[in-house]
mmCIF file of C-alpha atoms and ligand atoms in Angstrom:
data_model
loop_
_atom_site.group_PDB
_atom_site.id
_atom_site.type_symbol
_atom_site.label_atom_id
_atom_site.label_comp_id
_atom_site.label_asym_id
_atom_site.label_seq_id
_atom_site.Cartn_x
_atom_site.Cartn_y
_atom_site.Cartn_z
ATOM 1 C CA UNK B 1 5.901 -24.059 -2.904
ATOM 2 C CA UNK B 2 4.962 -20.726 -4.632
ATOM 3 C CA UNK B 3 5.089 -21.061 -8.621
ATOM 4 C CA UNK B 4 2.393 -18.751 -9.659
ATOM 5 C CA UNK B 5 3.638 -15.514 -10.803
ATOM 6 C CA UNK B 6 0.639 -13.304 -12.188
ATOM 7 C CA UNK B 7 2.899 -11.685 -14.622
ATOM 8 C CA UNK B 8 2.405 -14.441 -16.786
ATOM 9 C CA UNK B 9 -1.494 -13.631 -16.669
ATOM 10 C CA UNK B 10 -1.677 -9.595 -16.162
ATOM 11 C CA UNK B 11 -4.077 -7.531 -18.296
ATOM 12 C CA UNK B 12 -5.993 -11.048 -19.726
ATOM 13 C CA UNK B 13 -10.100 -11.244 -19.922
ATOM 14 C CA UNK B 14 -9.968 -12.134 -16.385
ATOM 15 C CA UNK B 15 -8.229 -9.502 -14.976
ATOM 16 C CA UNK B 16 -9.841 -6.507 -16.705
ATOM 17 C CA UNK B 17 -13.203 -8.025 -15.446
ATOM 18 C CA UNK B 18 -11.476 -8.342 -11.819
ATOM 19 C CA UNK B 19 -10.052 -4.718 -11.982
ATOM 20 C CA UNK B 20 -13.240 -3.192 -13.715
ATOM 21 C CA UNK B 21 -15.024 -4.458 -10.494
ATOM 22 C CA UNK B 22 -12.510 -3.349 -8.229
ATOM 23 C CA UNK B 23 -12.590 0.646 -9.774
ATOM 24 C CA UNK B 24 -16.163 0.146 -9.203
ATOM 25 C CA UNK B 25 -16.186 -0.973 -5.779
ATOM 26 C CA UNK B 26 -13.606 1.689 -4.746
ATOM 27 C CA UNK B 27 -14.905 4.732 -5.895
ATOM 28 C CA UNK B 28 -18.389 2.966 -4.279
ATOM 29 C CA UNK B 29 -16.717 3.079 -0.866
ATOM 30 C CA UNK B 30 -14.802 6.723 -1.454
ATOM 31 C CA UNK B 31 -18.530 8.140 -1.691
ATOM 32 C CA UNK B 32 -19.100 7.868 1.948
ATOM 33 C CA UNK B 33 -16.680 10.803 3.787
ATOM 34 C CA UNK B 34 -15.976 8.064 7.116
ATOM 35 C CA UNK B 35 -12.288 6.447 6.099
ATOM 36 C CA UNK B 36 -11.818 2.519 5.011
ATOM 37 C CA UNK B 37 -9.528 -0.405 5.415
ATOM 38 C CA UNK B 38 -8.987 -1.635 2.043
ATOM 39 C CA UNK B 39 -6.691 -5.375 2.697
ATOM 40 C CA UNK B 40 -5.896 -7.203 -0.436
ATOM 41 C CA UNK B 41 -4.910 -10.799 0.755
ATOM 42 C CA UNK B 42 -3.180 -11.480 -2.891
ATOM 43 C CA UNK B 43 -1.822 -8.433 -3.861
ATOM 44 C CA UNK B 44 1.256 -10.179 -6.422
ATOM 45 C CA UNK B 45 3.574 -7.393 -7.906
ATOM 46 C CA UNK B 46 1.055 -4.344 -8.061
ATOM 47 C CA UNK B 47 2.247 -3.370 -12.220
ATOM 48 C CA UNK B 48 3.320 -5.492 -14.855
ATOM 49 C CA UNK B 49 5.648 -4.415 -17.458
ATOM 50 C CA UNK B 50 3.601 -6.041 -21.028
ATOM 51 C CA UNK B 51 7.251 -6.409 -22.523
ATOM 52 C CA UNK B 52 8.957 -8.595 -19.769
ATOM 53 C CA UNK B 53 9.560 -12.410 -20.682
ATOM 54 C CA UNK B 54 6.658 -13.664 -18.389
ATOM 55 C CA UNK B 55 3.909 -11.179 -20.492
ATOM 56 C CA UNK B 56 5.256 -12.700 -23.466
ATOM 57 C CA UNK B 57 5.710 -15.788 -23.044
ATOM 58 C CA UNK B 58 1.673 -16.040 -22.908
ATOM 59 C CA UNK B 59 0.826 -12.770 -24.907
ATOM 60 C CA UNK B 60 -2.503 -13.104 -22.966
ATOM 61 C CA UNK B 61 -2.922 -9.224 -22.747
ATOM 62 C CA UNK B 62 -3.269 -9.504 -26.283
ATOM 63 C CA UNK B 63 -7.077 -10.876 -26.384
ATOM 64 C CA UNK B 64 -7.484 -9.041 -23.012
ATOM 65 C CA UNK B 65 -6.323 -5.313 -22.119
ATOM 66 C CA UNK B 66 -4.989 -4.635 -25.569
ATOM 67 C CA UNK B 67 -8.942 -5.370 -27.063
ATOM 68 C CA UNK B 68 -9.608 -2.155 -25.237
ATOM 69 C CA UNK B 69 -6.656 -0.170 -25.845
ATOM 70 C CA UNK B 70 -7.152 3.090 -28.141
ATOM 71 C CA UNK B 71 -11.535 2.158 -28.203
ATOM 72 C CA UNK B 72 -13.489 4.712 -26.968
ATOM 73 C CA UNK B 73 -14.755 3.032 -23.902
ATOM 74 C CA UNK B 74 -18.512 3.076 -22.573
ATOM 75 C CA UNK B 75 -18.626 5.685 -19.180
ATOM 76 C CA UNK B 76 -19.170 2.789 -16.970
ATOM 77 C CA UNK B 77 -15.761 1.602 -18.226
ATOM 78 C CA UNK B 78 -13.639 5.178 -18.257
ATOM 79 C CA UNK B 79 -12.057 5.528 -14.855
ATOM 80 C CA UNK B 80 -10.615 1.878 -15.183
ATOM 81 C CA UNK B 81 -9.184 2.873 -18.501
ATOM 82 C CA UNK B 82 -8.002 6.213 -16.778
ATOM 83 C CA UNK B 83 -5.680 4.429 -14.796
ATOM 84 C CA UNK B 84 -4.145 2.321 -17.368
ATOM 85 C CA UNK B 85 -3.789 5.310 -19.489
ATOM 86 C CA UNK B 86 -2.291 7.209 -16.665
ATOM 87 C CA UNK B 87 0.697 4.950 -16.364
ATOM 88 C CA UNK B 88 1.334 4.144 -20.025
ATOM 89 C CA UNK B 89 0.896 8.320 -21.376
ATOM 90 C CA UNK B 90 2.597 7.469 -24.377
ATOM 91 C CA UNK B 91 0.818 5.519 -27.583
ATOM 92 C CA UNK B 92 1.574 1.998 -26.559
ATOM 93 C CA UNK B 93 0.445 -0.061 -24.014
ATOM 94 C CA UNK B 94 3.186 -0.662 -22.158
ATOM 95 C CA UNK B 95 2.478 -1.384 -18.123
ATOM 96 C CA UNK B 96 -0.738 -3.130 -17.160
ATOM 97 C CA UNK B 97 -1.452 -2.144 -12.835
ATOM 98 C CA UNK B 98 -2.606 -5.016 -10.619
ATOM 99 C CA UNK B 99 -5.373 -5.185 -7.467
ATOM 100 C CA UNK B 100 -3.486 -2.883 -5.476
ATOM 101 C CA UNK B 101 -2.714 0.000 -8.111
ATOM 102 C CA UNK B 102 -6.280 0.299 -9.415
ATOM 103 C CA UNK B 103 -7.580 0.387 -6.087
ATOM 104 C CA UNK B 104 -5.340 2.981 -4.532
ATOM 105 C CA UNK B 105 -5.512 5.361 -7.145
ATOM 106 C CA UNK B 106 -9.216 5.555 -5.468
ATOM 107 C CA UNK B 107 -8.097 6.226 -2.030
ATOM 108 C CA UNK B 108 -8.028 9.326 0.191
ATOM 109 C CA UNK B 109 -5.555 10.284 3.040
ATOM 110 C CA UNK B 110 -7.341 8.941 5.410
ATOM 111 C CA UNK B 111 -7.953 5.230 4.383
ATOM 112 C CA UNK B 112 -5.526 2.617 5.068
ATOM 113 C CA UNK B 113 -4.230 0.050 2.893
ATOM 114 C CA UNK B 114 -3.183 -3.383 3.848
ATOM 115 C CA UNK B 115 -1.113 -5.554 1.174
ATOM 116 C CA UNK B 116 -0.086 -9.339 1.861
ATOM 117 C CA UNK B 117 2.063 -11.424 -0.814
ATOM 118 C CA UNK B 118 4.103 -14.232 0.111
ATOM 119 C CA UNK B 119 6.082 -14.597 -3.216
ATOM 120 C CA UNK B 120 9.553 -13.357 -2.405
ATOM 121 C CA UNK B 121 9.768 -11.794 -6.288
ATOM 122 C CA UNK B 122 6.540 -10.210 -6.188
ATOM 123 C CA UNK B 123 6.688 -8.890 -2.313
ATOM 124 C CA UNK B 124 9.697 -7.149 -3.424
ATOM 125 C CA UNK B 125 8.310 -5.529 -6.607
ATOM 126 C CA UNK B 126 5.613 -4.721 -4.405
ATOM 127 C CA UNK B 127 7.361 -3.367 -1.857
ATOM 128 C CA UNK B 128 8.792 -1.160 -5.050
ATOM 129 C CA UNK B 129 5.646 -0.076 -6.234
ATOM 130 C CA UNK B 130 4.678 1.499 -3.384
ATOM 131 C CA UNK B 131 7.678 2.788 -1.917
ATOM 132 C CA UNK B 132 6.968 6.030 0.094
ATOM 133 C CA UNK B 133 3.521 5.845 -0.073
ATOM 134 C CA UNK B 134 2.327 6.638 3.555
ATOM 135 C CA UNK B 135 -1.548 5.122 3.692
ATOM 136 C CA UNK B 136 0.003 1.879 2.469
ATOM 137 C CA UNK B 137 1.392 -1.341 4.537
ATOM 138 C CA UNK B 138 3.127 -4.566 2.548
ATOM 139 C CA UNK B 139 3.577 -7.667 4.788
ATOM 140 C CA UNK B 140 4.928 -11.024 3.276
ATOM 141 C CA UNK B 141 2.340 -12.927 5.656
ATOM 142 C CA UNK B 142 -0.225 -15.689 4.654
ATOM 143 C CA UNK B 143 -3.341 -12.978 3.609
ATOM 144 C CA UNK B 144 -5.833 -15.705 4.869
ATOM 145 C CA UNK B 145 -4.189 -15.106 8.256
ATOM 146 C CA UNK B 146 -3.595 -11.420 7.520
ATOM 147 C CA UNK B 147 -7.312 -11.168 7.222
ATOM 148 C CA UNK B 148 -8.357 -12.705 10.251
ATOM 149 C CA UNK B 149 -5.852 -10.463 12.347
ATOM 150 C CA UNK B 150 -7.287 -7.313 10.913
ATOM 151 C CA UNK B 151 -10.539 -7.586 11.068
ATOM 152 C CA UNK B 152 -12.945 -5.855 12.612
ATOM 153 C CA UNK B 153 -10.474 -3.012 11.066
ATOM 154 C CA UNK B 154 -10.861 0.379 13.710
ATOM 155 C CA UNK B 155 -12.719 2.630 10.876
ATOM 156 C CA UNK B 156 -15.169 -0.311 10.550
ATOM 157 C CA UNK B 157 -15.616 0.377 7.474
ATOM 158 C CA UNK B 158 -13.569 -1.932 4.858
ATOM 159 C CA UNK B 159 -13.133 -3.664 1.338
ATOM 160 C CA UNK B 160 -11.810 -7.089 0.881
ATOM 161 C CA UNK B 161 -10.013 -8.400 -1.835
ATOM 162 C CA UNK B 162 -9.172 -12.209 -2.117
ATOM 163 C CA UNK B 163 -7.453 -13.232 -5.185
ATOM 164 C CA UNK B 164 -5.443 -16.565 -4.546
ATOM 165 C CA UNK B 165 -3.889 -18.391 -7.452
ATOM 166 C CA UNK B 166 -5.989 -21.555 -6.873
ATOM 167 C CA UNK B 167 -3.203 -23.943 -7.912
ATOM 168 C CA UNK B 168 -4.090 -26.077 -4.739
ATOM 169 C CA UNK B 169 -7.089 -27.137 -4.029
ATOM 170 C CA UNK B 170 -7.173 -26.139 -0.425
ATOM 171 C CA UNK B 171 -7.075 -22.968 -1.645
ATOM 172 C CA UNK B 172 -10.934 -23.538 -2.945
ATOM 173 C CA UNK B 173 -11.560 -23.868 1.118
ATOM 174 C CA UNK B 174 -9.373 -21.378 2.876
ATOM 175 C CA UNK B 175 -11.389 -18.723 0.759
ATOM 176 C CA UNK B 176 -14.744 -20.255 2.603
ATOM 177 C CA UNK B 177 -13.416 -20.548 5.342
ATOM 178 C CA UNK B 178 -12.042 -16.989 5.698
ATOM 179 C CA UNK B 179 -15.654 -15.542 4.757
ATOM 180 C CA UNK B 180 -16.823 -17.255 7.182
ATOM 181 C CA UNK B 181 -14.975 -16.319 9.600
ATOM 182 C CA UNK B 182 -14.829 -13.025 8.008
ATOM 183 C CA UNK B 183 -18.597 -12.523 8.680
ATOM 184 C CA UNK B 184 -18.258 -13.582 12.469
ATOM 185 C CA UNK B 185 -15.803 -10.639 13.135
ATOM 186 C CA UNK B 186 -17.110 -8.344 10.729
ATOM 187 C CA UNK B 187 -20.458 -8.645 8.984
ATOM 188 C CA UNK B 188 -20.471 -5.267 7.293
ATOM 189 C CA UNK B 189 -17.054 -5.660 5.237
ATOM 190 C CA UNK B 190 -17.761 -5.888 1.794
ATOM 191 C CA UNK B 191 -15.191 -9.039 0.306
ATOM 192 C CA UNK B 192 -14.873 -9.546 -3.150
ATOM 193 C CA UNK B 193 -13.510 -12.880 -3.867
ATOM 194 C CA UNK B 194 -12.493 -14.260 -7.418
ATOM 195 C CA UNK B 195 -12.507 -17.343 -8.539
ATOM 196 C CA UNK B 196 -11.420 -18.851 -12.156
ATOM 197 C CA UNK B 197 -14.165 -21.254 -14.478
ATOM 198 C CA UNK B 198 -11.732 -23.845 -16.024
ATOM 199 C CA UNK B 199 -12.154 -26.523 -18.643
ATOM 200 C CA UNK B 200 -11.224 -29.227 -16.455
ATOM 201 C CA UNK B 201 -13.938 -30.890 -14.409
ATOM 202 C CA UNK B 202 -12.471 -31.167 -11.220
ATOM 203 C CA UNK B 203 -11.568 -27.058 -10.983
ATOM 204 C CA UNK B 204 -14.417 -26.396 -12.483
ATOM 205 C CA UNK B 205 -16.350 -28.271 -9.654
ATOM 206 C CA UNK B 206 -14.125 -26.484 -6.920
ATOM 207 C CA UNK B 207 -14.950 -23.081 -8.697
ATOM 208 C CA UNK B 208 -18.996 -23.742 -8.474
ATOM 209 C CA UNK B 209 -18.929 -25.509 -4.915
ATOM 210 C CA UNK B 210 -16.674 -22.898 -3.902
ATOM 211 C CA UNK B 211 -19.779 -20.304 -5.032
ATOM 212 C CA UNK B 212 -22.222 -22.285 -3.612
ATOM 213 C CA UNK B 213 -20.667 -22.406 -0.092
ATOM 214 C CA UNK B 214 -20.334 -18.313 -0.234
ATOM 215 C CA UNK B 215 -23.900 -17.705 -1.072
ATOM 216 C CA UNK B 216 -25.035 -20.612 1.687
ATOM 217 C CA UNK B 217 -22.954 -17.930 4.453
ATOM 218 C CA UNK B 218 -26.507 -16.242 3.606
ATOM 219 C CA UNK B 219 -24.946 -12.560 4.156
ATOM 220 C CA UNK B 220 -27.057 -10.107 3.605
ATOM 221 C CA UNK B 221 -26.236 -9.359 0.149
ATOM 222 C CA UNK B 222 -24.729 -12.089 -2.078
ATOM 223 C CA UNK B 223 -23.675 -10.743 -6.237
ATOM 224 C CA UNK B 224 -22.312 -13.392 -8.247
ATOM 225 C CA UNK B 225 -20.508 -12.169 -11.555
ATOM 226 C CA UNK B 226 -19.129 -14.397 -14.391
ATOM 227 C CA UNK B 227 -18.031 -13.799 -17.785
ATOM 228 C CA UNK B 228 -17.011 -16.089 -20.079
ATOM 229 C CA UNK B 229 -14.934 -15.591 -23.373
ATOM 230 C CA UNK B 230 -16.080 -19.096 -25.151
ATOM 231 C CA UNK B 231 -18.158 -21.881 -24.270
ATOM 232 C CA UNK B 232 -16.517 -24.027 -21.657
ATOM 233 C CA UNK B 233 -15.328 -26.766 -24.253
ATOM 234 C CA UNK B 234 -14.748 -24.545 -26.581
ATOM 235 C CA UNK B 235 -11.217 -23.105 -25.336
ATOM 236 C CA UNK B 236 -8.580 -24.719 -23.753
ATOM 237 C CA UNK B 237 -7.629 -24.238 -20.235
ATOM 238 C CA UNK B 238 -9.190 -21.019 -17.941
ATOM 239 C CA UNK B 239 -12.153 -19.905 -20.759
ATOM 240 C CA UNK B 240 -13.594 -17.457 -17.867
ATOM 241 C CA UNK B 241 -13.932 -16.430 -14.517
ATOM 242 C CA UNK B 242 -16.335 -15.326 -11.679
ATOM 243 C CA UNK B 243 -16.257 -13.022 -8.354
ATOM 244 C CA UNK B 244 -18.436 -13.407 -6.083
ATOM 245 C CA UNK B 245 -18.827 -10.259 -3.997
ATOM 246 C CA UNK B 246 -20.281 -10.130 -0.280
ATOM 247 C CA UNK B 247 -22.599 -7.115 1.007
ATOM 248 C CA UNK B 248 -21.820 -5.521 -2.482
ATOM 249 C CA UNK B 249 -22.269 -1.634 -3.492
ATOM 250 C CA UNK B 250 -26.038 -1.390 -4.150
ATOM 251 C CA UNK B 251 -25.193 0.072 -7.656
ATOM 252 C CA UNK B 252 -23.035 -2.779 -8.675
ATOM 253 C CA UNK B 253 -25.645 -4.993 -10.756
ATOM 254 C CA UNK B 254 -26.528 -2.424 -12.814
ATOM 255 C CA UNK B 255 -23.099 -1.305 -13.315
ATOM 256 C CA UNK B 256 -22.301 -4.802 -14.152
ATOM 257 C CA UNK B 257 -25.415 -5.466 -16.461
ATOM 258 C CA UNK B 258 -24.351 -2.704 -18.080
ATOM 259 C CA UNK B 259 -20.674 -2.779 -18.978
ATOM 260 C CA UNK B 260 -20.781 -6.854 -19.517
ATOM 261 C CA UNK B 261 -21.934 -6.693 -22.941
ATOM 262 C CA UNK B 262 -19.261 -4.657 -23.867
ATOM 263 C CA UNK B 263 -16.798 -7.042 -22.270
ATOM 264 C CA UNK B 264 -17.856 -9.990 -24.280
ATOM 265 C CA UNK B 265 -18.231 -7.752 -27.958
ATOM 266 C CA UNK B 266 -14.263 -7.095 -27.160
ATOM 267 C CA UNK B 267 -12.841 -9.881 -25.690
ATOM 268 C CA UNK B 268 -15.467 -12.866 -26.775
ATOM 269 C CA UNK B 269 -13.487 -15.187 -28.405
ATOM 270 C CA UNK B 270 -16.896 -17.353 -29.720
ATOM 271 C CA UNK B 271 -20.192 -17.001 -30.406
ATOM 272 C CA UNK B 272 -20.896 -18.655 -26.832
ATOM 273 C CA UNK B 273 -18.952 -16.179 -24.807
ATOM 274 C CA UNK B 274 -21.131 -14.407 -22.241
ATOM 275 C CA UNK B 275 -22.149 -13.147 -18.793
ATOM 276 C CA UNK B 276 -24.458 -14.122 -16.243
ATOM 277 C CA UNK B 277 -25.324 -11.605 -12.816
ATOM 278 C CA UNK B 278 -26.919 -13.006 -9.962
ATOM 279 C CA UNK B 279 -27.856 -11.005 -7.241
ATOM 280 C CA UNK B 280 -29.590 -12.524 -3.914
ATOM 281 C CA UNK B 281 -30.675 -10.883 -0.438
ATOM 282 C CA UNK B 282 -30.850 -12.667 2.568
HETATM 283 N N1 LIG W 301 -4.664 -9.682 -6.879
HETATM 284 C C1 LIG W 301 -3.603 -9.552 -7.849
HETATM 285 C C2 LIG W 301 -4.085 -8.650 -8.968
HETATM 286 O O1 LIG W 301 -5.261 -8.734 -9.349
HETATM 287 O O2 LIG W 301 -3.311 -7.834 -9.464
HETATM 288 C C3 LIG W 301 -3.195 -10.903 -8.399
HETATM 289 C C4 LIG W 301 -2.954 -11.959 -7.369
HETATM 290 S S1 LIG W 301 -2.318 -13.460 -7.981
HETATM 291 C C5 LIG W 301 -3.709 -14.199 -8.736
HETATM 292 C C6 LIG W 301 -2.111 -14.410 -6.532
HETATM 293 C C7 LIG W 301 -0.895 -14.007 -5.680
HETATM 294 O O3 LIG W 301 -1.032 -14.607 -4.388
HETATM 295 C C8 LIG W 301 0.445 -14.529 -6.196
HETATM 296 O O4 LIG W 301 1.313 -13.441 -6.372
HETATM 297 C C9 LIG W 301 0.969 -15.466 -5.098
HETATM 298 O O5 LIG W 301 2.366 -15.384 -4.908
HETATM 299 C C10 LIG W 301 0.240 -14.945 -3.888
HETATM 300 N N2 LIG W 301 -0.014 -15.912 -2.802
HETATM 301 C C11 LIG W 301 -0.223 -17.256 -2.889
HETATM 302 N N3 LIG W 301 -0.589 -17.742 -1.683
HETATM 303 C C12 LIG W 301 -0.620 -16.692 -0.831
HETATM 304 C C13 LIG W 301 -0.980 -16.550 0.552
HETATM 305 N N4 LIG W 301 -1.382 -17.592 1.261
HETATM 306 N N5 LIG W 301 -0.924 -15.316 1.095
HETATM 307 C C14 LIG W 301 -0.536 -14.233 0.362
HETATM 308 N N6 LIG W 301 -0.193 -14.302 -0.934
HETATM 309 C C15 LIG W 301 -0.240 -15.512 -1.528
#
């Protein structure tokens, strides 16, 4: 049964880390002229409205998107504010874009895009989203097995986002096993995967073996990004979250150690909110 619905969740500390990342990655991958796949396995609705009953039941933009709102961002930070401040031209912030949106406002002609959502609400407002937009293709298909069908993707060139709501904890495994069999098919992708830290030990465990399992693929470049907006007892429920990001733009730490700090001056809730960067080669 499908119960998540990320409008309860869009523009909070988690999702401007997620998105930030994703600008990042895309305008990484637009720098080479040879076109790209880019396949979001969870794409949900694609834009939020901040007003709608789901945004407010939570108000979690509030501590997240809204910190940034109207604050003269650092450069590393301005083209992911440029595309929130493209759809909301007015003084308010008022619609808050998801996976899909940030990422395609990066794309050229020639790159393919390659949505999967299975929740009939969100396909449709999907579908919506991106109505008449040529480069872009919406299934309501299981992205695990969307993945696996694409891949490798003709331009062999691609980005990977995987973004499931981890409400079951099978979920925790279809993500390793989809890397894995990711890497088989097509080594060279680069798959960004995020993954939630929670204040209850048995997610939290699933989160960290989860990690563990992607590094131990041993590709042949591993980054592993987590920011946190409290200590992990400090805050109840999802205090943080991480992505772990396979064969990752070479510029990426840096651009990471960079904008982090910023992250955790606006949206650290406690003194112990904070960030941590690994970055490995196999
Ligand atoms: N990536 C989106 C973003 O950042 O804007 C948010 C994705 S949300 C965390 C997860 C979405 O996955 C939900 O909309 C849910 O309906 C959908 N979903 C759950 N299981 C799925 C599956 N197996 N295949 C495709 N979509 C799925």
């Amino acid at each position: 049964m499908l119960s998540y619905r990320h409008g309860f969740h869009a523009g909070n500390h988690a999702d401007v880390m997620k998105h930030w990342i994703c600008v990042l990655m895309a305008q990484y991958m637009a720098k080479k002229d040879k076109p790209y796949f880019y396949i979001d396995t969870h794409s949900a609705a694609g834009i939020y409205s901040l007003n709608d009953p789901l945004a407010k039941k939570t108000n979690e933009a509030e501590k997240g998107i809204q910190t940034l709102w109207d604050e003269k961002v650092p450069a590393v930070f301005k083209d992911y504010m440029g595309v929130i401040n493209a759809l909301n031209p007015g003084e308010r912030l008022k619609l808050y874009p998801g996976s899909p949106w940030f990422v395609r406002q990066f794309l050229r002609p020639v790159d393919k895009v390659r949505l999967f959502e299975l929740h009939p609400q969100d396909f449709q407002l999907l579908r919506k989203n991106f109505t008449g937009d040529k480069i872009v293709s919406i299934e309501k298909q299981d992205g695990f097995a969307g993945l696996k069908a694409l891949l490798p993707p003709p331009t062999k060139r691609a980005m990977v986002v995987i973004d499931p709501p981890y409400e079951q904890a099978k979920e925790y495994q279809q993500v390793v096993a989809a890397i894995e069999q990711a890497l088989k098919r097509f080594p060279i992708g680069v798959y960004a995967i995020w993954y939630p830290l929670i204040n209850r030990n048995d997610k939290q465990k699933m989160s960290e073996t989860m990690a563990r399992k992607l590094k131990n693929l041993k590709p042949k470049s591993f980054l592993d990004v987590r920011f946190w907006v409290s200590g992990a007892d400090e805050e109840q429920g999802m205090y943080g979250s991480g992505m772990a990001i396979v064969n990752p733009p070479w510029n990426l730490e840096q651009q990471l150690n960079e904008g982090l700090p910023y992250l955790v001056e606006k949206m650290g809730v406690t003194e112990n909110a904070g960030f941590s960067v690994e970055y490995i080669e196999s």
